[in-house]
CSV table of C-alpha atoms and ligand atoms in Angstrom, one decimal:
chain,number,residue,atom,x,y,z
A,12,UNK,CA,-49.4,-23.7,182.5
A,13,UNK,CA,-48.3,-20.3,181.2
A,14,UNK,CA,-45.3,-19.7,178.9
A,15,UNK,CA,-43.0,-16.8,179.0
A,16,UNK,CA,-40.1,-15.6,176.8
A,17,UNK,CA,-36.5,-15.9,177.9
A,18,UNK,CA,-36.2,-12.2,176.9
A,19,UNK,CA,-39.1,-11.0,178.9
A,20,UNK,CA,-40.8,-9.1,176.1
A,21,UNK,CA,-44.2,-10.8,175.8
A,22,UNK,CA,-47.2,-11.3,178.1
A,23,UNK,CA,-47.6,-14.9,179.3
A,24,UNK,CA,-49.3,-17.1,176.7
A,25,UNK,CA,-50.9,-20.6,176.7
A,26,UNK,CA,-49.4,-23.9,175.5
A,27,UNK,CA,-51.4,-23.7,172.1
A,28,UNK,CA,-50.1,-20.0,171.6
A,29,UNK,CA,-46.6,-21.1,172.4
A,30,UNK,CA,-46.7,-23.9,169.9
A,31,UNK,CA,-48.1,-21.7,167.2
A,32,UNK,CA,-45.6,-18.9,168.0
A,33,UNK,CA,-42.5,-21.0,167.7
A,34,UNK,CA,-39.9,-18.4,168.2
A,35,UNK,CA,-41.1,-15.8,170.8
A,36,UNK,CA,-42.3,-12.5,169.2
A,37,UNK,CA,-39.5,-10.7,171.2
A,38,UNK,CA,-36.8,-12.9,169.5
A,39,UNK,CA,-36.4,-15.0,172.7
A,40,UNK,CA,-37.4,-18.6,173.3
A,41,UNK,CA,-40.5,-19.8,175.1
A,42,UNK,CA,-40.5,-21.7,178.3
A,43,UNK,CA,-43.1,-23.0,180.8
A,44,UNK,CA,-43.4,-20.9,184.0
A,45,UNK,CA,-42.8,-22.4,186.5
A,46,UNK,CA,-41.0,-25.7,185.6
A,47,UNK,CA,-43.1,-28.4,187.3
A,48,UNK,CA,-41.6,-31.3,189.4
A,49,UNK,CA,-42.9,-34.7,190.2
A,50,UNK,CA,-42.6,-36.4,193.6
A,51,UNK,CA,-41.4,-39.9,194.2
A,52,UNK,CA,-44.7,-41.3,195.0
A,53,UNK,CA,-46.1,-40.2,191.5
A,54,UNK,CA,-43.0,-41.6,189.9
A,55,UNK,CA,-43.7,-44.9,191.6
A,56,UNK,CA,-47.1,-44.9,190.0
A,57,UNK,CA,-45.6,-44.2,186.6
A,58,UNK,CA,-42.9,-46.7,186.6
A,59,UNK,CA,-45.0,-49.5,184.8
A,60,UNK,CA,-46.8,-47.3,182.3
A,61,UNK,CA,-46.4,-47.9,178.6
A,62,UNK,CA,-44.6,-45.2,176.6
A,63,UNK,CA,-47.8,-43.5,175.2
A,64,UNK,CA,-49.4,-43.5,178.7
A,65,UNK,CA,-46.3,-42.1,180.4
A,66,UNK,CA,-46.2,-39.4,177.6
A,67,UNK,CA,-49.9,-38.4,178.3
A,68,UNK,CA,-49.0,-38.0,182.1
A,69,UNK,CA,-45.8,-36.0,181.4
A,70,UNK,CA,-47.1,-33.8,178.6
A,71,UNK,CA,-50.3,-33.3,180.6
A,72,UNK,CA,-48.3,-31.4,183.3
A,73,UNK,CA,-47.3,-28.8,180.6
A,74,UNK,CA,-50.5,-28.5,178.6
A,75,UNK,CA,-53.8,-27.4,180.1
A,76,UNK,CA,-55.7,-26.0,177.0
A,77,UNK,CA,-56.2,-29.4,175.2
A,78,UNK,CA,-58.4,-32.1,176.6
A,79,UNK,CA,-57.0,-35.3,177.9
A,80,UNK,CA,-58.9,-37.1,175.0
A,81,UNK,CA,-57.4,-34.8,172.4
A,82,UNK,CA,-53.8,-35.1,173.9
A,83,UNK,CA,-54.2,-38.9,174.2
A,84,UNK,CA,-55.4,-39.3,170.6
A,85,UNK,CA,-52.6,-37.2,169.2
A,86,UNK,CA,-49.9,-39.2,171.1
A,87,UNK,CA,-51.5,-42.5,170.0
A,88,UNK,CA,-51.6,-41.4,166.3
A,89,UNK,CA,-48.0,-40.3,166.6
A,90,UNK,CA,-46.6,-43.4,167.8
A,91,UNK,CA,-48.4,-45.9,165.7
A,92,UNK,CA,-46.0,-44.9,163.0
A,93,UNK,CA,-43.2,-46.5,165.1
A,94,UNK,CA,-42.0,-50.1,164.3
A,95,UNK,CA,-42.0,-51.2,167.9
A,96,UNK,CA,-44.6,-51.1,170.8
A,97,UNK,CA,-41.7,-50.0,173.2
A,98,UNK,CA,-41.3,-46.8,171.0
A,99,UNK,CA,-37.9,-46.3,172.5
A,100,UNK,CA,-36.3,-49.7,173.5
A,101,UNK,CA,-33.3,-50.0,175.8
A,102,UNK,CA,-30.7,-52.4,175.1
A,103,UNK,CA,-27.6,-53.4,177.0
A,104,UNK,CA,-24.5,-52.9,174.9
A,105,UNK,CA,-21.4,-53.9,176.8
A,106,UNK,CA,-21.3,-52.0,180.0
A,107,UNK,CA,-23.6,-49.3,178.7
A,108,UNK,CA,-27.4,-49.0,178.2
A,109,UNK,CA,-28.3,-47.8,174.8
A,110,UNK,CA,-31.6,-45.9,174.3
A,111,UNK,CA,-32.8,-46.6,170.8
A,112,UNK,CA,-34.6,-43.5,169.5
A,113,UNK,CA,-34.6,-44.4,166.0
A,114,UNK,CA,-37.7,-46.5,165.5
A,115,UNK,CA,-39.8,-44.0,163.7
A,116,UNK,CA,-40.4,-43.4,160.1
A,117,UNK,CA,-37.1,-41.6,159.2
A,118,UNK,CA,-34.9,-43.5,161.6
A,119,UNK,CA,-33.7,-40.7,163.8
A,120,UNK,CA,-34.7,-39.4,167.3
A,121,UNK,CA,-36.4,-36.4,165.8
A,122,UNK,CA,-39.4,-38.6,164.8
A,123,UNK,CA,-40.3,-39.0,168.5
A,124,UNK,CA,-41.2,-35.3,168.7
A,125,UNK,CA,-42.0,-34.4,165.1
A,126,UNK,CA,-44.7,-36.9,164.7
A,127,UNK,CA,-46.3,-35.4,167.9
A,128,UNK,CA,-45.9,-31.9,166.6
A,129,UNK,CA,-47.3,-32.7,163.1
A,130,UNK,CA,-50.4,-34.2,164.7
A,131,UNK,CA,-50.6,-31.1,167.0
A,132,UNK,CA,-50.4,-28.6,164.3
A,133,UNK,CA,-53.0,-30.6,162.4
A,134,UNK,CA,-55.4,-30.6,165.4
A,135,UNK,CA,-55.0,-26.9,166.2
A,136,UNK,CA,-55.6,-25.9,162.6
A,137,UNK,CA,-58.7,-28.2,162.4
A,138,UNK,CA,-59.9,-26.3,165.6
A,139,UNK,CA,-59.2,-22.9,164.2
A,140,UNK,CA,-59.9,-23.3,160.6
A,141,UNK,CA,-56.6,-21.7,159.5
A,142,UNK,CA,-53.8,-22.7,157.3
A,143,UNK,CA,-50.1,-22.9,158.1
A,144,UNK,CA,-46.8,-22.7,156.1
A,145,UNK,CA,-44.1,-24.4,158.1
A,146,UNK,CA,-40.6,-23.1,157.6
A,147,UNK,CA,-37.6,-25.0,159.0
A,148,UNK,CA,-33.9,-25.4,158.7
A,149,UNK,CA,-32.2,-28.9,158.9
A,150,UNK,CA,-28.7,-30.3,159.2
A,151,UNK,CA,-30.2,-33.6,157.9
A,152,UNK,CA,-32.6,-35.3,160.2
A,153,UNK,CA,-35.1,-32.7,161.3
A,154,UNK,CA,-36.1,-32.1,157.7
A,155,UNK,CA,-37.1,-35.6,156.8
A,156,UNK,CA,-38.8,-36.1,160.3
A,157,UNK,CA,-40.7,-32.9,159.9
A,158,UNK,CA,-41.7,-33.8,156.4
A,159,UNK,CA,-42.9,-37.1,157.5
A,160,UNK,CA,-44.8,-35.5,160.4
A,161,UNK,CA,-47.0,-33.4,158.0
A,162,UNK,CA,-46.8,-35.0,154.5
A,163,UNK,CA,-50.3,-35.0,152.9
A,164,UNK,CA,-51.9,-33.1,155.7
A,165,UNK,CA,-54.6,-30.5,154.8
A,166,UNK,CA,-54.0,-26.9,155.6
A,167,UNK,CA,-50.1,-27.4,155.9
A,168,UNK,CA,-47.4,-26.5,153.5
A,169,UNK,CA,-43.8,-27.3,154.5
A,170,UNK,CA,-40.7,-25.6,153.4
A,171,UNK,CA,-37.3,-27.1,154.5
A,172,UNK,CA,-34.0,-25.6,154.0
A,173,UNK,CA,-30.9,-27.8,154.0
A,174,UNK,CA,-27.2,-26.9,153.3
A,175,UNK,CA,-26.5,-28.1,149.8
A,176,UNK,CA,-24.2,-31.0,149.7
A,177,UNK,CA,-23.6,-31.1,153.4
A,178,UNK,CA,-26.3,-33.7,154.4
A,179,UNK,CA,-25.6,-37.4,154.0
A,180,UNK,CA,-26.9,-39.0,150.8
A,181,UNK,CA,-29.6,-41.0,152.5
A,182,UNK,CA,-30.7,-37.9,154.6
A,183,UNK,CA,-31.0,-35.9,151.3
A,184,UNK,CA,-33.0,-38.6,149.6
A,185,UNK,CA,-35.4,-39.1,152.5
A,186,UNK,CA,-36.4,-35.4,152.2
A,187,UNK,CA,-36.5,-35.0,148.5
A,188,UNK,CA,-38.3,-38.2,147.5
A,189,UNK,CA,-41.5,-37.5,149.5
A,190,UNK,CA,-44.1,-37.0,146.6
A,191,UNK,CA,-46.9,-35.1,148.4
A,192,UNK,CA,-47.5,-31.6,146.9
A,193,UNK,CA,-47.4,-29.8,150.3
A,194,UNK,CA,-43.7,-30.6,150.6
A,195,UNK,CA,-41.1,-28.1,149.4
A,196,UNK,CA,-37.3,-28.8,149.7
A,197,UNK,CA,-34.8,-26.0,149.4
A,198,UNK,CA,-31.0,-26.7,149.1
A,199,UNK,CA,-29.2,-23.6,150.3
A,200,UNK,CA,-25.8,-22.7,149.0
A,201,UNK,CA,-24.3,-22.4,152.5
A,202,UNK,CA,-23.9,-24.1,155.8
A,203,UNK,CA,-26.5,-25.2,158.3
A,204,UNK,CA,-25.8,-22.1,160.4
A,205,UNK,CA,-26.7,-20.0,157.2
A,206,UNK,CA,-30.0,-21.9,156.9
A,207,UNK,CA,-30.8,-21.4,160.5
A,208,UNK,CA,-29.9,-17.7,160.3
A,209,UNK,CA,-32.3,-17.2,157.4
A,210,UNK,CA,-35.1,-19.0,159.0
A,211,UNK,CA,-34.5,-17.1,162.3
A,212,UNK,CA,-34.4,-13.7,160.3
A,213,UNK,CA,-37.6,-14.6,158.6
A,214,UNK,CA,-39.4,-15.5,161.7
A,215,UNK,CA,-38.3,-12.1,163.2
A,216,UNK,CA,-40.1,-10.3,160.4
A,217,UNK,CA,-43.4,-10.3,162.3
A,218,UNK,CA,-45.6,-9.0,159.5
A,219,UNK,CA,-44.2,-11.6,157.0
A,220,UNK,CA,-44.7,-14.2,159.8
A,221,UNK,CA,-48.2,-13.3,160.4
A,222,UNK,CA,-49.3,-12.8,156.7
A,223,UNK,CA,-48.1,-16.3,155.7
A,224,UNK,CA,-49.0,-18.0,159.0
A,225,UNK,CA,-45.5,-19.3,159.5
A,226,UNK,CA,-45.0,-22.3,161.9
A,227,UNK,CA,-41.8,-23.6,163.3
A,228,UNK,CA,-40.7,-27.2,163.6
A,229,UNK,CA,-37.1,-26.5,164.7
A,230,UNK,CA,-36.4,-27.2,168.3
A,231,UNK,CA,-37.0,-23.7,169.1
A,232,UNK,CA,-40.7,-25.0,169.2
A,233,UNK,CA,-41.4,-25.9,172.7
A,234,UNK,CA,-43.6,-28.8,171.8
A,235,UNK,CA,-40.6,-30.6,170.5
A,236,UNK,CA,-38.5,-30.3,173.7
A,237,UNK,CA,-41.6,-31.4,175.5
A,238,UNK,CA,-42.1,-34.6,173.6
A,239,UNK,CA,-38.4,-35.4,174.2
A,240,UNK,CA,-38.7,-35.0,178.0
A,241,UNK,CA,-40.7,-38.2,178.0
A,242,UNK,CA,-38.0,-40.7,176.9
A,243,UNK,CA,-35.6,-39.5,179.6
A,244,UNK,CA,-38.1,-40.1,182.2
A,245,UNK,CA,-39.2,-43.5,180.6
A,246,UNK,CA,-35.6,-44.8,180.3
A,247,UNK,CA,-34.6,-43.6,183.8
A,248,UNK,CA,-37.5,-45.3,185.4
A,249,UNK,CA,-36.8,-48.6,183.5
A,250,UNK,CA,-33.1,-48.7,184.2
A,251,UNK,CA,-33.7,-47.7,187.8
A,252,UNK,CA,-36.0,-50.6,188.0
A,253,UNK,CA,-33.7,-53.1,186.4
A,254,UNK,CA,-30.5,-52.0,188.5
A,255,UNK,CA,-31.8,-50.6,191.6
A,256,UNK,CA,-29.6,-47.6,191.1
A,257,UNK,CA,-30.4,-44.3,192.8
A,258,UNK,CA,-29.5,-42.1,190.0
A,259,UNK,CA,-28.9,-42.4,186.2
A,260,UNK,CA,-26.6,-40.5,183.9
A,261,UNK,CA,-27.4,-39.8,180.3
A,262,UNK,CA,-24.9,-39.3,177.4
A,263,UNK,CA,-26.4,-37.0,174.7
A,264,UNK,CA,-24.8,-36.5,171.2
A,265,UNK,CA,-25.4,-32.7,171.0
A,266,UNK,CA,-25.7,-30.2,168.2
A,267,UNK,CA,-28.4,-27.5,168.7
A,268,UNK,CA,-28.8,-28.3,172.5
A,269,UNK,CA,-32.4,-29.3,171.9
A,270,UNK,CA,-32.3,-32.9,172.9
A,271,UNK,CA,-30.0,-32.3,176.0
A,272,UNK,CA,-32.1,-29.4,177.1
A,273,UNK,CA,-35.1,-31.8,177.2
A,274,UNK,CA,-32.7,-33.8,179.4
A,275,UNK,CA,-32.3,-30.8,181.7
A,276,UNK,CA,-36.0,-30.2,181.9
A,277,UNK,CA,-36.4,-34.1,182.7
A,278,UNK,CA,-33.7,-33.8,185.3
A,279,UNK,CA,-35.4,-31.0,187.1
A,280,UNK,CA,-38.8,-32.8,186.7
A,281,UNK,CA,-37.8,-36.0,188.5
A,282,UNK,CA,-34.9,-34.8,190.7
A,283,UNK,CA,-32.9,-36.4,192.0
A,284,UNK,CA,-33.3,-39.5,189.8
A,285,UNK,CA,-30.9,-38.1,186.9
A,286,UNK,CA,-27.4,-37.6,187.9
A,287,UNK,CA,-25.3,-36.0,185.2
A,288,UNK,CA,-26.0,-35.2,181.6
A,289,UNK,CA,-23.1,-35.8,179.4
A,290,UNK,CA,-22.9,-33.2,176.6
A,291,UNK,CA,-21.1,-35.1,173.8
A,292,UNK,CA,-19.9,-33.1,170.8
A,293,UNK,CA,-17.9,-33.8,167.7
A,294,UNK,CA,-15.1,-31.5,166.5
A,295,UNK,CA,-17.8,-28.7,166.5
A,296,UNK,CA,-17.3,-28.4,170.2
A,297,UNK,CA,-18.4,-24.9,171.1
A,298,UNK,CA,-20.7,-26.4,173.8
A,299,UNK,CA,-17.9,-28.5,175.3
A,300,UNK,CA,-15.7,-25.4,175.5
A,301,UNK,CA,-18.7,-23.7,177.3
A,302,UNK,CA,-18.9,-26.4,179.8
A,303,UNK,CA,-15.1,-26.8,180.5
A,304,UNK,CA,-14.0,-23.2,180.2
A,305,UNK,CA,-17.1,-21.0,180.8
A,306,UNK,CA,-16.8,-19.4,177.4
A,307,UNK,CA,-19.3,-19.7,174.6
A,308,UNK,CA,-17.4,-18.6,171.6
A,309,UNK,CA,-18.4,-19.1,168.0
A,310,UNK,CA,-15.9,-20.6,165.4
A,311,UNK,CA,-16.1,-22.1,162.0
A,312,UNK,CA,-18.3,-25.1,161.2
A,313,UNK,CA,-16.1,-28.3,160.4
A,314,UNK,CA,-18.0,-30.9,158.3
A,315,UNK,CA,-17.7,-34.3,160.1
A,316,UNK,CA,-19.1,-37.8,159.7
A,317,UNK,CA,-21.8,-37.0,162.4
A,318,UNK,CA,-23.2,-34.1,160.2
A,319,UNK,CA,-26.4,-33.6,162.5
A,320,UNK,CA,-24.1,-32.2,165.1
A,321,UNK,CA,-22.1,-29.9,162.7
A,322,UNK,CA,-23.4,-26.8,164.3
A,323,UNK,CA,-21.8,-23.7,166.0
A,324,UNK,CA,-24.8,-21.6,167.1
A,325,UNK,CA,-26.9,-23.8,169.3
A,326,UNK,CA,-30.3,-22.2,169.4
A,327,UNK,CA,-31.7,-24.0,172.4
A,328,UNK,CA,-28.8,-22.9,174.4
A,329,UNK,CA,-30.6,-19.6,175.3
A,330,UNK,CA,-33.1,-21.7,177.3
A,331,UNK,CA,-30.4,-23.2,179.6
A,332,UNK,CA,-28.9,-19.8,180.0
A,333,UNK,CA,-32.1,-18.4,181.2
A,334,UNK,CA,-32.0,-20.7,184.1
A,335,UNK,CA,-28.3,-20.2,184.7
A,336,UNK,CA,-29.0,-16.5,184.9
A,337,UNK,CA,-31.5,-17.0,187.5
A,338,UNK,CA,-34.4,-16.3,185.1
A,339,UNK,CA,-33.5,-12.7,184.5
A,340,UNK,CA,-34.5,-11.7,181.0
A,341,UNK,CA,-32.4,-8.5,181.0
A,342,UNK,CA,-29.2,-10.6,181.4
A,343,UNK,CA,-30.2,-12.8,178.5
A,344,UNK,CA,-30.8,-9.8,176.3
A,345,UNK,CA,-27.4,-8.2,177.3
A,346,UNK,CA,-25.6,-11.7,176.6
A,347,UNK,CA,-27.1,-12.0,173.1
A,348,UNK,CA,-26.1,-8.3,172.2
A,349,UNK,CA,-22.6,-9.2,173.4
A,350,UNK,CA,-22.7,-12.4,171.4
A,351,UNK,CA,-23.6,-10.5,168.3
A,352,UNK,CA,-20.9,-7.9,168.8
A,353,UNK,CA,-18.0,-10.0,170.2
A,354,UNK,CA,-18.9,-13.5,169.1
A,355,UNK,CA,-18.9,-14.8,172.7
A,356,UNK,CA,-20.6,-15.1,176.0
A,357,UNK,CA,-18.6,-15.5,179.1
A,358,UNK,CA,-20.0,-16.7,182.5
A,359,UNK,CA,-18.8,-16.3,186.0
A,360,UNK,CA,-16.8,-18.6,188.2
A,361,UNK,CA,-19.9,-19.3,190.4
A,362,UNK,CA,-22.0,-20.1,187.2
A,363,UNK,CA,-19.3,-22.4,185.9
A,364,UNK,CA,-19.5,-24.4,188.9
A,365,UNK,CA,-23.2,-24.7,188.5
A,366,UNK,CA,-22.8,-25.6,184.9
A,367,UNK,CA,-20.6,-28.5,185.9
A,368,UNK,CA,-23.2,-29.9,188.3
A,369,UNK,CA,-25.6,-30.2,185.4
A,370,UNK,CA,-23.2,-31.3,182.7
A,371,UNK,CA,-20.1,-33.2,182.0
A,372,UNK,CA,-18.7,-32.8,178.5
A,373,UNK,CA,-16.3,-34.3,175.9
A,374,UNK,CA,-15.5,-33.5,172.4
A,375,UNK,CA,-14.9,-36.7,170.3
A,376,UNK,CA,-12.8,-36.4,167.1
A,377,UNK,CA,-13.7,-38.4,164.0
A,378,UNK,CA,-10.9,-40.9,164.4
A,379,UNK,CA,-12.2,-41.8,167.9
A,380,UNK,CA,-15.7,-42.0,166.6
A,381,UNK,CA,-14.6,-44.6,164.0
A,382,UNK,CA,-12.7,-46.5,166.6
A,383,UNK,CA,-15.6,-46.5,169.0
A,384,UNK,CA,-17.9,-47.9,166.2
A,385,UNK,CA,-15.3,-50.6,165.6
A,386,UNK,CA,-14.6,-51.6,169.2
A,387,UNK,CA,-18.2,-51.9,170.2
A,388,UNK,CA,-18.9,-54.0,167.1
A,389,UNK,CA,-16.1,-56.3,168.0
A,390,UNK,CA,-17.0,-56.6,171.6
A,391,UNK,CA,-20.8,-57.0,171.1
A,392,UNK,CA,-21.9,-57.2,167.5
A,393,UNK,CA,-23.9,-54.0,167.8
A,394,UNK,CA,-23.5,-51.3,165.2
A,395,UNK,CA,-23.6,-47.6,166.4
A,396,UNK,CA,-24.3,-44.9,164.0
A,397,UNK,CA,-21.6,-42.1,164.2
A,398,UNK,CA,-23.7,-39.6,166.3
A,399,UNK,CA,-24.5,-42.3,168.9
A,400,UNK,CA,-20.8,-43.3,168.8
A,401,UNK,CA,-19.8,-39.8,169.8
A,402,UNK,CA,-22.0,-40.2,172.9
A,403,UNK,CA,-20.7,-43.6,173.8
A,404,UNK,CA,-17.0,-42.5,173.3
A,405,UNK,CA,-17.8,-39.5,175.6
A,406,UNK,CA,-19.4,-41.7,178.2
A,407,UNK,CA,-16.4,-44.0,178.3
A,408,UNK,CA,-13.9,-41.1,178.5
A,409,UNK,CA,-15.8,-39.4,181.4
A,410,UNK,CA,-16.8,-42.6,183.2
A,411,UNK,CA,-14.6,-42.2,186.2
A,412,UNK,CA,-15.7,-38.6,186.8
A,413,UNK,CA,-19.5,-39.2,186.8
A,414,UNK,CA,-21.6,-39.7,189.7
A,415,UNK,CA,-22.3,-43.3,190.6
A,416,UNK,CA,-24.9,-45.2,188.7
A,417,UNK,CA,-25.5,-46.5,185.1
A,418,UNK,CA,-25.2,-44.3,182.0
A,419,UNK,CA,-27.8,-44.5,179.3
A,420,UNK,CA,-26.5,-43.5,175.9
A,421,UNK,CA,-29.0,-42.0,173.5
A,422,UNK,CA,-28.9,-43.6,170.1
A,423,UNK,CA,-30.0,-40.8,168.0
A,424,UNK,CA,-29.9,-42.4,164.5
A,425,UNK,CA,-30.2,-45.8,162.9
A,426,UNK,CA,-26.6,-46.7,161.6
A,427,UNK,CA,-28.2,-47.4,158.0
A,428,UNK,CA,-28.6,-43.6,157.7
A,429,UNK,CA,-24.8,-43.2,157.7
A,430,UNK,CA,-23.4,-46.1,155.8
A,431,UNK,CA,-20.2,-44.5,154.6
A,432,UNK,CA,-19.0,-44.0,158.2
A,433,UNK,CA,-20.1,-47.5,159.3
A,434,UNK,CA,-18.2,-49.1,156.3
A,435,UNK,CA,-15.0,-47.2,157.3
A,436,UNK,CA,-15.4,-48.6,160.8
A,437,UNK,CA,-16.3,-52.2,160.3
A,438,UNK,CA,-15.7,-52.8,156.6
A,439,UNK,CA,-19.4,-53.3,155.6
A,440,UNK,CA,-22.6,-51.3,155.6
A,441,UNK,CA,-25.3,-51.9,158.0
A,442,UNK,CA,-28.4,-53.8,156.8
A,443,UNK,CA,-31.1,-51.4,155.5
A,444,UNK,CA,-34.5,-51.3,157.1
A,445,UNK,CA,-37.5,-51.5,154.8
A,446,UNK,CA,-38.1,-47.8,154.5
A,447,UNK,CA,-34.7,-47.2,152.8
A,448,UNK,CA,-34.8,-50.1,150.4
A,449,UNK,CA,-34.8,-48.7,146.7
A,450,UNK,CA,-34.7,-45.1,148.0
A,451,UNK,CA,-32.1,-44.1,145.1
A,452,UNK,CA,-34.6,-45.1,142.5
A,453,UNK,CA,-37.6,-42.9,143.6
A,454,UNK,CA,-38.1,-39.6,141.8
A,455,UNK,CA,-36.8,-36.7,143.8
A,456,UNK,CA,-37.5,-32.9,143.8
A,457,UNK,CA,-35.6,-29.9,145.3
A,458,UNK,CA,-35.1,-26.1,144.6
A,459,UNK,CA,-31.5,-24.7,144.9
A,460,UNK,CA,-31.3,-21.1,146.3
A,461,UNK,CA,-28.7,-18.8,147.3
A,462,UNK,CA,-28.0,-18.3,151.1
A,463,UNK,CA,-30.1,-15.0,151.2
A,464,UNK,CA,-33.2,-14.2,153.1
A,465,UNK,CA,-34.8,-12.5,150.2
A,466,UNK,CA,-34.4,-15.5,147.8
A,467,UNK,CA,-36.0,-17.9,150.4
A,468,UNK,CA,-38.9,-15.2,151.1
A,469,UNK,CA,-39.6,-15.0,147.4
A,470,UNK,CA,-39.9,-18.6,147.1
A,471,UNK,CA,-42.3,-18.8,150.0
A,472,UNK,CA,-44.5,-16.1,148.6
A,473,UNK,CA,-44.8,-18.1,145.4
A,474,UNK,CA,-45.7,-21.5,146.9
A,475,UNK,CA,-47.4,-20.6,150.2
A,476,UNK,CA,-50.9,-21.6,151.1
B,526,LIG,C1,-30.3,-33.6,165.5
B,526,LIG,C2,-29.4,-34.7,165.8
B,526,LIG,C3,-28.5,-34.6,166.9
B,526,LIG,C4,-28.4,-33.3,167.7
B,526,LIG,O1,-29.5,-33.1,168.5
B,526,LIG,P1,-29.7,-31.6,169.0
B,526,LIG,O2,-31.1,-31.5,169.7
B,526,LIG,O3,-29.6,-30.6,167.8
B,526,LIG,O4,-28.6,-31.3,169.9
B,526,LIG,C5,-27.8,-35.8,167.2
B,526,LIG,N1,-27.8,-36.9,166.5
B,526,LIG,C6,-28.7,-37.1,165.3
B,526,LIG,C7,-28.7,-38.3,164.6
B,526,LIG,C8,-29.5,-35.9,165.0
B,526,LIG,O5,-30.3,-36.1,164.0
């Protein structure tokens, strides 16, 4: 499989090169070319596979420069850190299916991909004998999942930027209490979009990126999207089997468009088994406005009780736009120049119609999020985290307009990561899983820096491998 850039400015590269490059050298995002698809006979053979075995089949379609043995070992190692052999169990909650993606070490869906990516980096560096300095921005969950993916690994240092005071208490502690010496946390005096912009600016300085062997763990890294494709297929096959349905809808709480883009790739991969993808947003609803009005227009970030979705500039959106623009890199370049100048991208009537075949969308405010947590708890005893609740609320609101078939709501975090919101909804906090017990009393480390590219670069220079 060869990988190309959405902006057309690089020669095709291999999977390994794509993983190491992160952001494409021309500022675009990397994509497999062509997108594969799987026929129904093959899907039939896959339907009883365990999660790791299915992951090997699916990832194998996109990776041809690692041996089956290497891929199998790294998938195996990644998922032994999960607390259930199902990896991503599906539970029936009222009339919905909930796909629990929070059984990894940091209790959010990002573990599913970042455990794989950590092991993948480690394998590739072992093979090449090189070092890597990982640089990433987090709205809360990516940081801890990435840190847990590489803590204590040889040849890797990790630098994670988070917006100071804008991640939940538990999220902050999960990052800053990891004692391994290869872990560096930076609290930036700004928003997540500032953090992401700094990281992007540094990755765009190609000499700096090369000198310090910078690696990326944000969802601009193709390997993350790829690892997430697996659970869509896994869940669709399981729920089809249980219900006999022809096609399945998914509801996806969305921030940076990474998770739902994995859903888009899965939908193309196993057409026509996935019906509609529900793009569920909180009050930061740039993507909902895009789906409903055909206009992608930046505005200010509003802090909410689902902080991992408090994002305006969705970095993976470019990948979707590439397909919407019939794979024409020139149009992508123009669109992003326009976005820089005018703060918006506008699509045509015909393109809008196509977007609405792929996605339905709703923006759920904080009051409705709380009500949803409360109602579902009253009806079923199940506690949703606030991100998952946004997805469930969107599925309920859009229900009548969706293609026929069951809807699977992605549960992106364990409710114990967001105890304040849960308490507001149901009057008590969820029980803490083992990994969070006593976290407040562990020693914690963090550097505070201004929201400036140079401040972050200087810090990296001082502490890089
Ligand atoms: C990161 C995150 C999201 C948003 O995922 P994207 O891939 O950025 O769209 C939703 N919920 C939780 C709990 C998250 O950590």
